Each structure stands twice: as structure tokens, then as C-alpha cells.
Amino acid sequence: MTPEELDRTDPEAAIAAAAKRVSNWGRWGGDDVRGTMNFLDSAKRRAAADLVRTGESYSLSQSFDMDGPQKGWRRRTNPIHTMLDTGTDAVAGAQGFPHGIGGADDVIAMPLQCSTQWDGLGHIFDHGVAWNGRPADKVVTSLGDAVTGIETIADVVSGRGVLLDVGRVVGNSLGMGDELPDGFAITENHLQDTIAAQGSSSTVGRGDIVVVRTGRLARARRDGWGDYAGGDSPGLSFTTADWLHRTEIAAIATDTWGFEVRPNEFDVAFQPLHQVAIPHIGLFLGEMWDLDALADACATDGVYDFFLTAAPLPVTGAVGSPVNPIAVR
Amino acid sequence: MTPEELDRTDPEAAIAAAAKRVSNWGRWGGDDVRGTMNFLDSAKRRAAADLVRTGESYSLSQSFDMDGPQKGWRRRTNPIHTMLDTGTDAVAGAQGFPHGIGGADDVIAMPLQCSTQWDGLGHIFDHGVAWNGRPADKVVTSLGDAVTGIETIADVVSGRGVLLDVGRVVGNSLGMGDELPDGFAITENHLQDTIAAQGSSSTVGRGDIVVVRTGRLARARRDGWGDYAGGDSPGLSFTTADWLHRTEIAAIATDTWGFEVRPNEFDVAFQPLHQVAIPHIGLFLGEMWDLDALADACATDGVYDFFLTAAPLPVTGAVGSPVNPIAVR
Amino acid sequence: MTPEELDRTDPEAAIAAAAKRVSNWGRWGGDDVRGTMNFLDSAKRRAAADLVRTGESYSLSQSFDMDGPQKGWRRRTNPIHTMLDTGTDAVAGAQGFPHGIGGADDVIAMPLQCSTQWDGLGHIFDHGVAWNGRPADKVVTSLGDAVTGIETIADVVSGRGVLLDVGRVVGNSLGMGDELPDGFAITENHLQDTIAAQGSSSTVGRGDIVVVRTGRLARARRDGWGDYAGGDSPGLSFTTADWLHRTEIAAIATDTWGFEVRPNEFDVAFQPLHQVAIPHIGLFLGEMWDLDALADACATDGVYDFFLTAAPLPVTGAVGSPVNPIAVR
Amino acid sequence: MTPEELDRTDPEAAIAAAAKRVSNWGRWGGDDVRGTMNFLDSAKRRAAADLVRTGESYSLSQSFDMDGPQKGWRRRTNPIHTMLDTGTDAVAGAQGFPHGIGGADDVIAMPLQCSTQWDGLGHIFDHGVAWNGRPADKVVTSLGDAVTGIETIADVVSGRGVLLDVGRVVGNSLGMGDELPDGFAITENHLQDTIAAQGSSSTVGRGDIVVVRTGRLARARRDGWGDYAGGDSPGLSFTTADWLHRTEIAAIATDTWGFEVRPNEFDVAFQPLHQVAIPHIGLFLGEMWDLDALADACATDGVYDFFLTAAPLPVTGAVGSPVNPIAVR
């Protein structure tokens, strides 16, 4: 299916059809809480360690501070970091500790999805149904996600990462430099073209963590955040649902706010690919990752896979988590 | 020096003397902000990748929730996790999204050192002076740590980890099972004995991240938190400062609240080893790590080193960070 | 009905019967959002102003800080107050403002019912039904109380206050000093006896804000918080529901955590009087008020009514609010 | 002194001269922590009660929610209100309480000066010196204001309020309707003209709480917040410092973000009148009050004074407080 073949007036039918094609419900048993992370096992992790060649490491995280992109949509703010103790207090003699010791300490308040993040399996529902067919109201209450909280994958997310620099490959092929324009829908063809152009280190398969660079963050870094959070953006086409399922990847992340193309590919819609990918495929989505430095390194030596650790903070019952993903090449 | 040789009445002199012996000020230039993380370079990281044998992974993180050990000391509370959107709302039709999509979203408020964590270099001062000799009031104000914020090591903390299971080795040699009692000061001899007992995979050297299991967390897990946060505990002796310096390790973490033995080894004192280790050695300290499952695995096959990624969340200007450390063996 | 006549095994039937007797549903129309605050009109407020005799004022608020009674039950913590800017920073020259101006600024994070507070009408439901018969899921979602948020009474709560010092009157009559013991159920007879003993300034009627002192806070102040928050306490008997309704009071507050007697008067129960008073009577309940200084003043001159302003903070959609009630005599 | 006589190039000298003229240091003893609130005693409060004529009440508070004016300047955000329990959860049967009781509960995180507020005496310093001549670093550390925390006036702020509707009086006299334009400096003459125009109920004297309406909030309500928080605004001229002192008022509040005119009346300046009023006069300033409904009522019957209760939330050590001021006429 291509984006042109979508009936823009009927997202609900398109979602239902896609969900039927790609569902992984029951694949790992009725009790499963890890979805596609089941693809990432010790053997995959073992093999991934061989990808470390020089030992250079890259943080794929944006910073966490008040200068971030959030504008308060549905109470998603930037992180608010305040100090409990400071160096100025220590110097002023205000702390009352013995033998000259002084200290600083701090607190943060933030939405768990305010900056570089994982979406957990409890983040999105389809008609009130969560991953593996569970009623959403039996999964996520005000007390959090009692079933698929992000802590269930605390020890999993370490393995082979593959960068697909669609921004660079497709962007340049279209004469747009290293960045895709807002509203650009990345299709399966674009993904395949990128893999082909990047060469053999870019093959995508079971248990991989795929990171897709669109160039959207590079643009925000240069031009200001603007509507980075929630506004128009390049991103994956709704039609990639089958590829996301067929490849048996463990997770996928982008350098954009919302993973999928925005405006979405239906007349009236909100993140329809999420509605398929999370509750039906059981797929973990990463958003707002910073892939630019890694992409430069990959472009220089032509090697696009690496050992990636992107362990969520195990906040009990969380439906998402901030993360500092580390790629070692 | 042994604990018995310490003059319990004069921590200030002992701290000053130790600081003089172990200072790394200027070692990496006057502008340095990474301290002992400078020991952990790409070559070390490259070599560490060879330690992955089976690909099993272990999270060394405690959970982040209201059931943690914090009791409010200096406003250190347990994490408060609240929901912005829930599954019950989605099912109740209260969200107003199109085509049947529903979602859950969440927020956290927490001290950055409430659970498994890194102490940053701006966390502790000696007589108003921070790492590398900087005046503490020029480093950490109410706006945060403008110099050595935890974000400066966002991409570093991945390399060789070594478990020293002092709790098991020394605890059993003293007939105490796998746990050291509260107030037990771990000396250099205990560390050396543990290395010797565990065998060749336990050697400690430049750039390593050492994790020391005391058994304190296992006890809290069994008996309840009690005074885990701030109360009595086994931990490193003040006299290990020279070993911490001489070994040129990049970082060290324990399964205790406060890294060093408590009560501290002076009559009136508060965390004197911190006062030497952080501002003078420039050493990163990890606290409240959960080492029990990893320790069981190491004891089973007798291999104590592994590939460890413990990337802090890059909260700009933070003097510490929550972390989910991942050990891959 | 007396407490002895309650069937301790069947709270649900007792609640249903009481609800039927005291319901105010529809009394102020189907759209009503103010419940018993409708009794407090301008005429009542006008008359209350005459109660000001000397102009002395009393704050009936406990402090808001980390030293409060909360222990984390259902994530109810004490307030966490942190500074955004400090005097030490100003003196250290760290703020960068012109012409020698410096400043301090601060932030708070707190449950809205952590200290002296009002319960709003969206705080309690009976079998999923809220005040005036509305389905609770149409009233309070994760976005807050869209109907009866505390802001709806922002301008109302100013009028005649009456102190019923049951602790002093009944406590002393029973030889227990000025404090009722934990588990003591205050009945209508106790309320009437107190009114009679205190004299004519203590009559209770339409539109009044009644404040009931039990002595529980005085005990906590002397002996430590202990289980003040959620533990055993004197408080109103379930059987006072009819009095609460018949008197047509606008609101009622106590110096206890939970208003009603604890343990509750059924074998297995949780705050059954709330379940009648809030959704059925539409009554506003105040908790954790500090009535001791006011009670001393009233006991001295024998005048028990006063002008009371207890305006909630108009947090949009809140189901409760911190408050600093001011009594002027 | 008129605004025209100010040397725009030298705010520091102007501030020093004004501070010398208007200082109240020592007026109430060296230990004083209440500043001009000392003017508001029981006798004043007693007399103010006579101003209640009809008993109508007005809340002078803006709402507290995410739709407020804050834009993150120095981490001042709008309030973030989240739910701990909801009606949807209650209806979904997710709460586990007995006998059909259900509940909702909530949390707020907010800067204490995010919406309608009092500035406390620890909020502003002059060259590192706080109210009554205390070194600012001995007053406000990371632990809060240990001396003049807002709790020190918890029981005071109830007395005579006087509305000066400068927006209406001066605005109309200048043909600008009921609103003063941004950048309009309200001088002593404007205040006197307003008092004269409004008549005898508007006299200002010892212990009064003056509320000055500029019309700035009405404009924001109509046109959107824009730069209401921190941007240009009408407000009091720096030259009113002597009037603020001479009148012996207890407090003064406006419907603007920053009380004084913005841009300030010097070439390079930041809130110079604060620097005189708070640390030198010891005056309490209210900001972001909503005076429009009250102003309409006063204009209708020509009576401009009333009984005002504006009790801060007693957050221990706070340098400011949210407040819901209640005017009863």
C-alpha cells in the first residue's frame, strides 16, 4: 500500500485493516507484557557486541531542561529542575555540616515524555484496548500502568542499533540536503532505498533497534523549536505498519516529536500509526532522539550499525520514560 | 592507613591529609569537567565489549516509586508519579481524540538522587571548593551546576564493569553469610581479599567502573527499608581514599544509600570520604544500585567483569542523576 | 439514630438509607455546582460582619512544609518547597540583575489536601455518582473536575463561623481534659451539649460555617504526628448526617485528618460519612484546621461566633484546596 | 519628584536616594519580620468590618491553571495540576474501596508567584540586603526564608481595602477608555486625582490595603496574554516610593504582572521600585490581582472601600504566596 492509496476520509477503517494484518496479540502468550522486546534476546545482544570496533560512544539524548520544545500541550511541559542545596549556600556557611563538607542536591519535575523518550506499551490504545487485547481501563488507571509499566523492559533494551539516515539519503536524492521537509511521509520504499544506499551494515531484521534520522531536529536546532512539539514534521507514513511488523524489529526511534508524519495522512486524524504500532504490533517507539552526531560518524566510515543501550528509567507503572541512549561503535 | 589509625576526633585533619595525597586537580587541565571519567576512553570501551559472552543483561536499578527508602531528609522524597491521561479516561470516552485512539501520559517529580543514581562532581564541596579547585559558589547556584553539570558525562559512562562482592566474600569469611553488618568499614584489605578470592576477572584498573556489593540492599529487601536512607550501613572506609585514587578507576558504586560506612569513622562527621573523593579525586560515586541478581550470576560462573552502560539522564546543570545501569555479560 | 443502633456489618445499607433521608439533589436545580454553599448568601455575610468586636484575627491554618503529617498514603505527601533564586545567590553576585537588585523566588509541589484544606464536591462519590446525581466519570477525569471544580466557590466562603469546642466541653465532662480520645464518635447529642454549654453565641443554623475542635491536633502537636494522617482519631459519628443536613450549614471543618471518627463505625469501612455528606448533602468539609488558638480566645470571653473567611485557591478543576482560614472576632 | 526629573542613566543613585528617604528599618525594632503589616492592627480591622453594607463578596483572584500568562522566565511556569484519583477510575471499579465509596484527589506544582500573589519581604534585596537591614544570605537560602517567610503574616492580612481605579479615572480623562496603555507610569498625582474623583470612600491611610486597577488584565483577557508576564505594562512610577511610604499603607496590589511601570523608567533597569519598596519600606506588594468585577461594582454605587481578606498560604519559608483575596462590601 502506498500513501496515495489511503482513503483520507476513513482513518478508522485503515487502522482496523492494518491492525488485522499486523497484530502480534497472543504471539508471546496471553500474559505477555514486553511485545516486540521479545525479539531482542541474549543471542542478539551477544552478536551486537561484535559491532564495537573503536569504542567511540555517542549519546543520542537531547538535553532535559527548560529550553526544550514543549509548550504545554495536554500539560506536557519542559523539565523543571530546582536545587535543594547549592554551592552558594555552602560558601555562605548556611548548611551546618561538620568538617567543612558542603553539598548541592536537586529535584526534577517533568513529563516522562518531555524530551528523548520511549513510549511504553501502555501509552496508546485502540478503541479502549491496549497491547495484547487487554481493556485499557484494566491496564492504566490514575495509579499508573499496572500491567505493562515501563519497568517491565528495564533490563532488555541493549542490542544492535541500526541508523537509517533517510534525511541524508532521500533528502539529498530530492535535492533537499540532509533534511526532509515537514509533512514528508517516509514510506517503505524510502526505508529500503536508504538501506540500499547505506550498504550492508544497514540491513534490518529481528530484534534490531532502528533509529531513523529525518533531519527535523537539525532544523529545529538551527531555526528554533517553533512547533517541533506537535507541529508539522517529516515522519513515518501510516503505510509502513506492515514493514514495522514484518521486519520483527524490537523498537524504532526518530529525531522527531511524534515518530509519524505530521500532518497525518488522513483528513481528520491524530497519530494513526501509533494506534496500530503500539497496541497491535506491541512495538516500542522512541521520540525526540538526537541522531545528528552519530549520523555524521556513520556517514564518514559507512558503517551504520552499532551496540546500542537505551535503558528506560524503571519508573513503576510509567507509560513512557526519559532515556539517554548510548551508541558504541 | 587502617581505620584503627584514624584520629576519630579530627576528621578535618584526616580529610585535609587525604585530599593532599590523592588530589587530581589539574591532571586533565584547569578546564576539566569530567574528572575520573577521563580514564574511560574509547580504547577501554572497545576492550570491554569483548567481555560480552552470552549476551545476558541485568538492570542494576532499583525501581523508582513511592515505595522507595526516602523519608524526606533534606527534602529527599521518593518519586511521585502522576498520570496526565489514563486508560480509564480513554474507555470512558473522556479524551476527545478521533478514530478511536486513546492514550495515557504521565509526569514525575523526584529528587535526582532518590533512587539508583550517580553523584555528579558538583554534588560535594570541601570548604567551599569544588572539583578541580573551583569556588563552589561559581559552580552551583540556584540555577544549577553551570560547570560540571551531569550532562558533561552524557556520552561517557559505558565500559568495563567489575563486581566486587565484598558482602559475599568477606561476609562468609566472617561467618555472616552474604551480607556485611551495618557499621562495617570495608578497607583496602577487604577489597584486595575479594579480588583475590574472585579470581582474575576481578582485577581493577584504569577506567573501570567498580560496583561493590555489601548486601545492605538484600537486607532491606528482606527486612524493610528501615533506615536504609541515611541510617547505619556497611560501606567503604575513609581509608580507601588512596586505593580509589591509585587504581585510576572511572567510577564506583554500591548497593547502599551513602557509599561509605555509616556511622562514619569519626566522632562527629558526615560523609568524609565523599569530601575527598568527589572534589579532590574527581571521582563519580554511584549509590543505591541493585547488584544482587548480577552477583548471583557472577558467583555461578566465576566471571566478575562485564560490559556496563550507566548513562545519566542529561539534566542540564544537575548535580546527580537517576540511572538504570545495564550490565551485559 | 445513635451509633449503638448502627448495624456494623452493613455500611452500604446504612449509607443508602442516610443518603435517602438527607439528599439535597435538585434542591438548587439540576445545574447546581455549589451545594450547601448556596446557604451562604450576601445577607448571611452581611450579618456576620457584625460579629467583629475587637478586630483580633486568627489564622486557622497549619503550616505547609515537609514537617507535616503526611506519610505518602495514596501519594499524599507533605509539601515540597524549593527555591528558584536565593539570597545567598544574590550576595554571591550570581544573579546578573542591574543596579544591585537581587531576588528570591520559589516553587511548591503538593497534594491539594496535604494540610489545612477544603474537600470540594468532586472529592467523593457514592457508587460512581457525584454531587447532584451526576455520573462521576462525567465530572472528574485526569483533566480535573470539569463541573464542580473548587473554583466554583472562589468568591463564596466568607460568613459566620461558629466554633463548637467539643474537645473542651465533652472532654472535660468525661474527665479527659480538653481532648477527645482516638475512636471517640461525636454524636448529635455531643454537638447539642456543646452548643448548650457554650451559650447563645454557639447556635448553629443556615449558612453557618461550623468548626469543630476535637483536640486531636493539640495531641499531635504535643506527642508527634504519629498516625494523625489516616490513623485513629476522634471525629463526627456517621449518625450526625441528619444534623449536618437539617441545620442547613454551608460547611463544617475539624482539627483532624479525616473529619469523621476513626476507626469508622462499621466493621469494614472507609469514611462512610463522607459518602453521604459530599455527594448527597453537597456539603463542604474542611480538614486539618488548627483551632486551638481560636478556641482559647473563645473560652476566655465566652463568645463562639466570628467572621470567617476561608477562600479556596481557585485551582481550575481541583477537587480540594489548601486554605488559610481567617477568623476575625 | 516627577518621572521627568529622574536621571534615566543612573537608577542606582535614584534607588539609593529613595531608600534613604523612605526607609522603615528599625521602625518596629531590629527583630521585626512583618514590615508595613504592622500598620494593620486589630483596631483597623475592627473599623473595616463596618464597611460591609450588603455582604456581596468578590474574589480578586485569577484562576490557577495551565492557561495562565507564564512563559517560563526564570522557571516561572503556569500551575501544573494532576490527579491522583479520578471519577473515571471510580466508575471503572479501579479504586478498591469498600461499600461503593469512590474518590478523586489531586496534586499541584507551581511557582508561588505564578498567578494572583503576594510578594513576601524576602522576595527582593538591595545590594544583598533584605528587609530591616539583614544580609540576604542570612535570610534566604535554598532552605527558604528563615526569617521573613510568608507564614509570619498568616493571620494579619484582613482589613480595609481601597480600590483606586486609575485605569478608569485617568484612562477616561485621557480619552483612553478604562485602560491605561502599556508603559504608562502612574504618578502620585494620578493616584491623588483618582482619590479625588472617586470621593470620600477612597481616602488612603495607615493600615489600608490599596488595590490599583490599571486595566492591563482586562486588556489581556480580551486580546490574549501576549507578554502580560514580564512585558510592557502600565504600573506605578518609581517616583511613588515616597507616597507608598508616607501613606503608611499595609500593602498594595495591582492587576499587572509586575506592579511597577514597564519598561521601567531608567535606561537599563529591572523593577527598581521593588528594590525600594520591599527591602526598605518593608511593603507587601500584590500582583496579578483581578480587580475588574469589583471595580464595576464600586463604579456603580460610588463606594470604593470594603472589607478585604487576603491571607497568604502559610508555606513555611516562602518568599511569596498565591492568594485568593476576598472583598466583602
PDB file of N, CA and C in Angstrom, chain A residues 185-238:
ATOM      1  N   ALA A 185       6.173  12.136   4.150  1.00  0.00           N
ATOM      2  CA  ALA A 185       5.867  10.801   4.670  1.00  0.00           C
ATOM      3  C   ALA A 185       6.918   9.807   4.196  1.00  0.00           C
ATOM      4  N   ILE A 186       7.625   9.224   5.122  1.00  0.00           N
ATOM      5  CA  ILE A 186       8.639   8.219   4.802  1.00  0.00           C
ATOM      6  C   ILE A 186       7.933   6.885   4.576  1.00  0.00           C
ATOM      7  N   THR A 187       8.087   6.345   3.376  1.00  0.00           N
ATOM      8  CA  THR A 187       7.422   5.084   3.032  1.00  0.00           C
ATOM      9  C   THR A 187       8.397   3.913   3.146  1.00  0.00           C
ATOM     10  N   GLU A 188       7.860   2.740   2.939  1.00  0.00           N
ATOM     11  CA  GLU A 188       8.722   1.562   2.943  1.00  0.00           C
ATOM     12  C   GLU A 188       9.783   1.677   1.853  1.00  0.00           C
ATOM     13  N   ASN A 189       9.396   2.224   0.714  1.00  0.00           N
ATOM     14  CA  ASN A 189      10.385   2.409  -0.350  1.00  0.00           C
ATOM     15  C   ASN A 189      11.536   3.299   0.081  1.00  0.00           C
ATOM     16  N   HIS A 190      11.202   4.375   0.791  1.00  0.00           N
ATOM     17  CA  HIS A 190      12.270   5.258   1.269  1.00  0.00           C
ATOM     18  C   HIS A 190      13.183   4.528   2.235  1.00  0.00           C
ATOM     19  N   LEU A 191      12.598   3.703   3.077  1.00  0.00           N
ATOM     20  CA  LEU A 191      13.411   2.939   4.026  1.00  0.00           C
ATOM     21  C   LEU A 191      14.319   1.959   3.277  1.00  0.00           C
ATOM     22  N   GLN A 192      13.745   1.286   2.291  1.00  0.00           N
ATOM     23  CA  GLN A 192      14.529   0.313   1.509  1.00  0.00           C
ATOM     24  C   GLN A 192      15.620   1.008   0.703  1.00  0.00           C
ATOM     25  N   ASP A 193      15.275   2.159   0.128  1.00  0.00           N
ATOM     26  CA  ASP A 193      16.286   2.906  -0.622  1.00  0.00           C
ATOM     27  C   ASP A 193      17.436   3.324   0.283  1.00  0.00           C
ATOM     28  N   THR A 194      17.091   3.708   1.487  1.00  0.00           N
ATOM     29  CA  THR A 194      18.134   4.137   2.425  1.00  0.00           C
ATOM     30  C   THR A 194      19.031   2.968   2.788  1.00  0.00           C
ATOM     31  N   ILE A 195      18.412   1.836   3.066  1.00  0.00           N
ATOM     32  CA  ILE A 195      19.199   0.639   3.391  1.00  0.00           C
ATOM     33  C   ILE A 195      20.135   0.294   2.231  1.00  0.00           C
ATOM     34  N   ALA A 196      19.594   0.338   1.029  1.00  0.00           N
ATOM     35  CA  ALA A 196      20.404   0.005  -0.146  1.00  0.00           C
ATOM     36  C   ALA A 196      21.549   0.996  -0.316  1.00  0.00           C
ATOM     37  N   ALA A 197      21.252   2.261  -0.132  1.00  0.00           N
ATOM     38  CA  ALA A 197      22.286   3.281  -0.340  1.00  0.00           C
ATOM     39  C   ALA A 197      23.365   3.198   0.722  1.00  0.00           C
ATOM     40  N   GLN A 198      22.972   2.868   1.941  1.00  0.00           N
ATOM     41  CA  GLN A 198      23.932   2.845   3.039  1.00  0.00           C
ATOM     42  C   GLN A 198      24.786   1.583   3.038  1.00  0.00           C
ATOM     43  N   GLY A 199      24.286   0.511   2.444  1.00  0.00           N
ATOM     44  CA  GLY A 199      25.093  -0.694   2.328  1.00  0.00           C
ATOM     45  C   GLY A 199      24.798  -1.739   3.380  1.00  0.00           C
ATOM     46  N   SER A 200      25.620  -2.753   3.389  1.00  0.00           N
ATOM     47  CA  SER A 200      25.312  -3.990   4.093  1.00  0.00           C
ATOM     48  C   SER A 200      25.195  -3.838   5.605  1.00  0.00           C
ATOM     49  N   SER A 201      25.815  -2.825   6.197  1.00  0.00           N
ATOM     50  CA  SER A 201      25.698  -2.671   7.657  1.00  0.00           C
ATOM     51  C   SER A 201      24.313  -2.174   8.056  1.00  0.00           C
ATOM     52  N   SER A 202      23.474  -1.904   7.053  1.00  0.00           N
ATOM     53  CA  SER A 202      22.174  -1.300   7.353  1.00  0.00           C
ATOM     54  C   SER A 202      21.005  -2.264   7.247  1.00  0.00           C
ATOM     55  N   THR A 203      21.261  -3.499   7.026  1.00  0.00           N
ATOM     56  CA  THR A 203      20.141  -4.438   6.969  1.00  0.00           C
ATOM     57  C   THR A 203      19.379  -4.419   8.288  1.00  0.00           C
ATOM     58  N   VAL A 204      18.094  -4.601   8.168  1.00  0.00           N
ATOM     59  CA  VAL A 204      17.221  -4.526   9.336  1.00  0.00           C
ATOM     60  C   VAL A 204      16.533  -5.867   9.543  1.00  0.00           C
ATOM     61  N   GLY A 205      16.581  -6.353  10.763  1.00  0.00           N
ATOM     62  CA  GLY A 205      15.928  -7.643  10.999  1.00  0.00           C
ATOM     63  C   GLY A 205      15.539  -7.844  12.445  1.00  0.00           C
ATOM     64  N   ARG A 206      15.209  -9.055  12.747  1.00  0.00           N
ATOM     65  CA  ARG A 206      14.654  -9.392  14.057  1.00  0.00           C
ATOM     66  C   ARG A 206      15.507  -8.888  15.226  1.00  0.00           C
ATOM     67  N   GLY A 207      14.843  -8.222  16.136  1.00  0.00           N
ATOM     68  CA  GLY A 207      15.487  -7.794  17.375  1.00  0.00           C
ATOM     69  C   GLY A 207      16.279  -6.507  17.263  1.00  0.00           C
ATOM     70  N   ASP A 208      16.341  -5.935  16.061  1.00  0.00           N
ATOM     71  CA  ASP A 208      17.095  -4.691  15.908  1.00  0.00           C
ATOM     72  C   ASP A 208      16.340  -3.505  16.509  1.00  0.00           C
ATOM     73  N   ILE A 209      17.124  -2.515  16.921  1.00  0.00           N
ATOM     74  CA  ILE A 209      16.557  -1.220  17.311  1.00  0.00           C
ATOM     75  C   ILE A 209      16.922  -0.248  16.198  1.00  0.00           C
ATOM     76  N   VAL A 210      15.918   0.172  15.454  1.00  0.00           N
ATOM     77  CA  VAL A 210      16.143   1.019  14.288  1.00  0.00           C
ATOM     78  C   VAL A 210      16.001   2.481  14.695  1.00  0.00           C
ATOM     79  N   VAL A 211      16.946   3.298  14.294  1.00  0.00           N
ATOM     80  CA  VAL A 211      16.816   4.733  14.551  1.00  0.00           C
ATOM     81  C   VAL A 211      16.804   5.462  13.211  1.00  0.00           C
ATOM     82  N   VAL A 212      15.759   6.234  13.005  1.00  0.00           N
ATOM     83  CA  VAL A 212      15.528   6.888  11.727  1.00  0.00           C
ATOM     84  C   VAL A 212      15.770   8.394  11.865  1.00  0.00           C
ATOM     85  N   ARG A 213      16.760   8.871  11.147  1.00  0.00           N
ATOM     86  CA  ARG A 213      17.030  10.309  11.165  1.00  0.00           C
ATOM     87  C   ARG A 213      16.301  10.981  10.005  1.00  0.00           C
ATOM     88  N   THR A 214      15.514  12.013  10.359  1.00  0.00           N
ATOM     89  CA  THR A 214      14.801  12.760   9.313  1.00  0.00           C
ATOM     90  C   THR A 214      15.456  14.120   9.041  1.00  0.00           C
ATOM     91  N   GLY A 215      16.223  14.597   9.999  1.00  0.00           N
ATOM     92  CA  GLY A 215      16.780  15.944   9.903  1.00  0.00           C
ATOM     93  C   GLY A 215      15.916  16.995  10.603  1.00  0.00           C
ATOM     94  N   ARG A 216      14.773  16.581  11.132  1.00  0.00           N
ATOM     95  CA  ARG A 216      13.867  17.554  11.764  1.00  0.00           C
ATOM     96  C   ARG A 216      14.508  18.235  12.971  1.00  0.00           C
ATOM     97  N   LEU A 217      15.265  17.485  13.754  1.00  0.00           N
ATOM     98  CA  LEU A 217      15.901  18.085  14.927  1.00  0.00           C
ATOM     99  C   LEU A 217      17.019  19.042  14.514  1.00  0.00           C
ATOM    100  N   ALA A 218      17.758  18.660  13.468  1.00  0.00           N
ATOM    101  CA  ALA A 218      18.814  19.570  12.986  1.00  0.00           C
ATOM    102  C   ALA A 218      18.202  20.905  12.589  1.00  0.00           C
ATOM    103  N   ARG A 219      17.044  20.837  11.951  1.00  0.00           N
ATOM    104  CA  ARG A 219      16.363  22.077  11.552  1.00  0.00           C
ATOM    105  C   ARG A 219      15.921  22.892  12.767  1.00  0.00           C
ATOM    106  N   ALA A 220      15.381  22.218  13.761  1.00  0.00           N
ATOM    107  CA  ALA A 220      14.954  22.930  14.977  1.00  0.00           C
ATOM    108  C   ALA A 220      16.155  23.543  15.687  1.00  0.00           C
ATOM    109  N   ARG A 221      17.251  22.827  15.700  1.00  0.00           N
ATOM    110  CA  ARG A 221      18.458  23.335  16.361  1.00  0.00           C
ATOM    111  C   ARG A 221      18.939  24.610  15.660  1.00  0.00           C
ATOM    112  N   ARG A 222      18.767  24.637  14.365  1.00  0.00           N
ATOM    113  CA  ARG A 222      19.245  25.795  13.595  1.00  0.00           C
ATOM    114  C   ARG A 222      18.237  26.940  13.633  1.00  0.00           C
ATOM    115  N   ASP A 223      16.953  26.594  13.497  1.00  0.00           N
ATOM    116  CA  ASP A 223      15.936  27.644  13.294  1.00  0.00           C
ATOM    117  C   ASP A 223      15.102  27.952  14.538  1.00  0.00           C
ATOM    118  N   GLY A 224      15.312  27.223  15.599  1.00  0.00           N
ATOM    119  CA  GLY A 224      14.461  27.407  16.793  1.00  0.00           C
ATOM    120  C   GLY A 224      13.406  26.319  16.836  1.00  0.00           C
ATOM    121  N   TRP A 225      12.883  26.062  18.041  1.00  0.00           N
ATOM    122  CA  TRP A 225      11.945  24.958  18.210  1.00  0.00           C
ATOM    123  C   TRP A 225      10.674  25.148  17.379  1.00  0.00           C
ATOM    124  N   GLY A 226      10.160  26.368  17.314  1.00  0.00           N
ATOM    125  CA  GLY A 226       8.890  26.552  16.605  1.00  0.00           C
ATOM    126  C   GLY A 226       7.877  25.525  17.082  1.00  0.00           C
ATOM    127  N   ASP A 227       7.261  24.853  16.147  1.00  0.00           N
ATOM    128  CA  ASP A 227       6.262  23.840  16.504  1.00  0.00           C
ATOM    129  C   ASP A 227       6.817  22.420  16.461  1.00  0.00           C
ATOM    130  N   TYR A 228       8.096  22.279  16.814  1.00  0.00           N
ATOM    131  CA  TYR A 228       8.687  20.938  16.856  1.00  0.00           C
ATOM    132  C   TYR A 228       7.797  19.977  17.661  1.00  0.00           C
ATOM    133  N   ALA A 229       7.304  20.457  18.802  1.00  0.00           N
ATOM    134  CA  ALA A 229       6.447  19.610  19.644  1.00  0.00           C
ATOM    135  C   ALA A 229       5.009  19.682  19.163  1.00  0.00           C
ATOM    136  N   GLY A 230       4.609  18.749  18.347  1.00  0.00           N
ATOM    137  CA  GLY A 230       3.218  18.652  17.953  1.00  0.00           C
ATOM    138  C   GLY A 230       2.870  19.261  16.613  1.00  0.00           C
ATOM    139  N   GLY A 231       3.804  20.019  16.017  1.00  0.00           N
ATOM    140  CA  GLY A 231       3.515  20.650  14.741  1.00  0.00           C
ATOM    141  C   GLY A 231       3.883  19.760  13.561  1.00  0.00           C
ATOM    142  N   ASP A 232       3.999  20.377  12.406  1.00  0.00           N
ATOM    143  CA  ASP A 232       4.313  19.615  11.198  1.00  0.00           C
ATOM    144  C   ASP A 232       5.726  19.063  11.257  1.00  0.00           C
ATOM    145  N   SER A 233       5.906  17.944  10.600  1.00  0.00           N
ATOM    146  CA  SER A 233       7.190  17.246  10.692  1.00  0.00           C
ATOM    147  C   SER A 233       7.242  16.156   9.642  1.00  0.00           C
ATOM    148  N   PRO A 234       8.435  15.835   9.164  1.00  0.00           N
ATOM    149  CA  PRO A 234       8.554  14.568   8.442  1.00  0.00           C
ATOM    150  C   PRO A 234       8.366  13.430   9.444  1.00  0.00           C
ATOM    151  N   GLY A 235       8.135  12.231   8.922  1.00  0.00           N
ATOM    152  CA  GLY A 235       7.973  11.084   9.817  1.00  0.00           C
ATOM    153  C   GLY A 235       7.483   9.882   9.034  1.00  0.00           C
ATOM    154  N   LEU A 236       7.333   8.771   9.720  1.00  0.00           N
ATOM    155  CA  LEU A 236       6.953   7.558   9.021  1.00  0.00           C
ATOM    156  C   LEU A 236       5.515   7.623   8.524  1.00  0.00           C
ATOM    157  N   SER A 237       5.323   7.112   7.335  1.00  0.00           N
ATOM    158  CA  SER A 237       3.988   7.009   6.754  1.00  0.00           C
ATOM    159  C   SER A 237       3.186   5.938   7.478  1.00  0.00           C
ATOM    160  N   PHE A 238       1.892   6.170   7.539  1.00  0.00           N
ATOM    161  CA  PHE A 238       0.992   5.151   8.079  1.00  0.00           C
ATOM    162  C   PHE A 238       1.197   3.811   7.377  1.00  0.00           C
TER     163      PHE A 238
END
